[in-house]
């Protein structure tokens, strides 16, 4: 039986030169280079590295300002001040969330991202309007990316009364996870905030992904509170905490007891390799049994002018920031944008093997460490068995 | 009189749309867009941003492994261990310094770098062989880049007896500056090391650029020792310290007295926006009157697999690392790879004005902050009045 597509002569992350046969949206066979049977279409990989598509662990499709002329950053010293500045801006932006989000999806798909978890602001001003536009994007771009949506209370839950009901409605209308935000720093009610988030998650059988910027021992306390609730609700493997700067900013005793609890509760940590603030120590957390995955976070939005959504560049940035130099460490940074977030997002059929989804990215490199260190701009991207993009160049 | 080249319709960093007329290697006129006279060749900038060429403040042309297959990093926990690992590697690398350095020069010139300061290892094993190859590169690539060479005692001066004489010979044979390396951490003799470096500089009328990784109060002490010798020798404006991690790792009292002395002695600080170690606080130093400029440092070498020499990406990295968000701060990161290092390197004729050297880079962006935040790969590069490169893509 003919394949629909054969990718011939690609190098796997393990170093093997293989042919990858694809039928429909699925990998049907992986065999030694030169041995694949007939196919409707052949793509000569010429020895390029093949990897499963990048998995974006944290993005805000509703926040990006891509497609608009460059907008100078509006300063704000605190998270609260920046939330206010962002709200002010979004009232005046002359382009819909759907249009801006579409630009971002097209850009990151060209870089090789095949799946993503996007947060979407839910508050009493915007209501579910952002969610509705993300749901449209999810359907419209199903050929390019698989989208998971977190209902994110960017203005707090207790601090913006009415938000809990909106989160409830968002989960009923198609959000996949419930979010949270600085239970102490923004809502000033750790118990109330987390009780609300967990009860919504339990009600809807939804996962949880909480933004936590609170630092030091306060942030560590909140992490332990989250882990304890995760265990109490049997939610192991369904909870993530994004940023968790506190893990890079506490002493050994605090780190030890916090990481032990996070590992036991199987709470995953998302990091974007932040610039000016403390970063969770990736390898130390991994050694403690804590899953750490990566995401782009802000991409040209009210929070920061930086970012392009290229997860290969993000892996480089994380490796650079963490001082990953040896091949196995650099390869770990690559895993943080591929296999590790695929596990956190619960993606079925992720990987390069028969029966797996044919979501692949080809890079003109000889190995994973070389790809991360070099960040080549040339790519070939395959989604659901179709060649959907070339260079992520712009 | 005809111009040789007119760049028409380019946007300056100040936002003006201009024509730039060039005769020979020199800018002959800058006028409102559409007003330039006849020229042998015209380049339609189509509104792209024009900037003076990037100035690389710190690179190691002799260390890069570009051109070779990717070589896994050889670990080493201390600076001394990594120096040993690098020496081991360089004995076996099957490609000359000149060949590898040529690859790097071609790569960075395509990104828009027009001038650079390169360190070259001087020690009792390699002697002046690296310097001789860099001098060849300097002549061979004079059409692409202006090269300034620092004779760099990578294995120490007191720790590798005989090196002082080699540095002396290097300065006699064409090195422009004398380097130094961790007077405490490597040479364990702050006084002996600095006395040697400064006496060589005085003897040859050469500038100084010292690598300083030593952290905390020790590094701060060494910085003050350098500043005091700079004042005592009347070397204000001729001394730079590269890395100076200590400035990111000391209390307010130490920072205050150290930055005050650095400012008074006009000692400049070079940072590459390091990943896992403390970074000198750029704006706080600027406020104290200390010049901080940028460089790429390691590019695919025995020290790190990262780096591509794109100074626009480096400006982004520095801005990201320092939390520069507002336009004026992001623009400062751009100045750290353009006007500021041009001043430190003492480049004559740098800038966009009649009489200045026609060393320019064109970027498909509307403003400097947008360029830094976006890091577009497309470029047009002009060196000495000639179009020498297009996209820095690879």
PDB file of C-alpha atoms in Angstrom, chain A residues 23 141 145 161 175 223-224 239 318 327 329:
ATOM      1  CA  UNK A  23      -0.464   7.699   5.753  1.00  0.00           C
ATOM      2  CA  UNK A 141      -6.213  26.681  12.517  1.00  0.00           C
ATOM      3  CA  UNK A 145      -1.812  23.569  15.513  1.00  0.00           C
ATOM      4  CA  UNK A 161     -15.596  39.852  41.928  1.00  0.00           C
ATOM      5  CA  UNK A 175     -11.797  26.127  28.023  1.00  0.00           C
ATOM      6  CA  UNK A 223       3.670  26.292  45.704  1.00  0.00           C
ATOM      7  CA  UNK A 224       3.297  23.965  48.687  1.00  0.00           C
ATOM      8  CA  UNK A 239      -1.590  20.770  37.660  1.00  0.00           C
ATOM      9  CA  UNK A 318      16.855  28.485  28.545  1.00  0.00           C
ATOM     10  CA  UNK A 327      25.399  17.922  24.993  1.00  0.00           C
ATOM     11  CA  UNK A 329      22.151  19.302  29.145  1.00  0.00           C
TER      12      UNK A 329
END
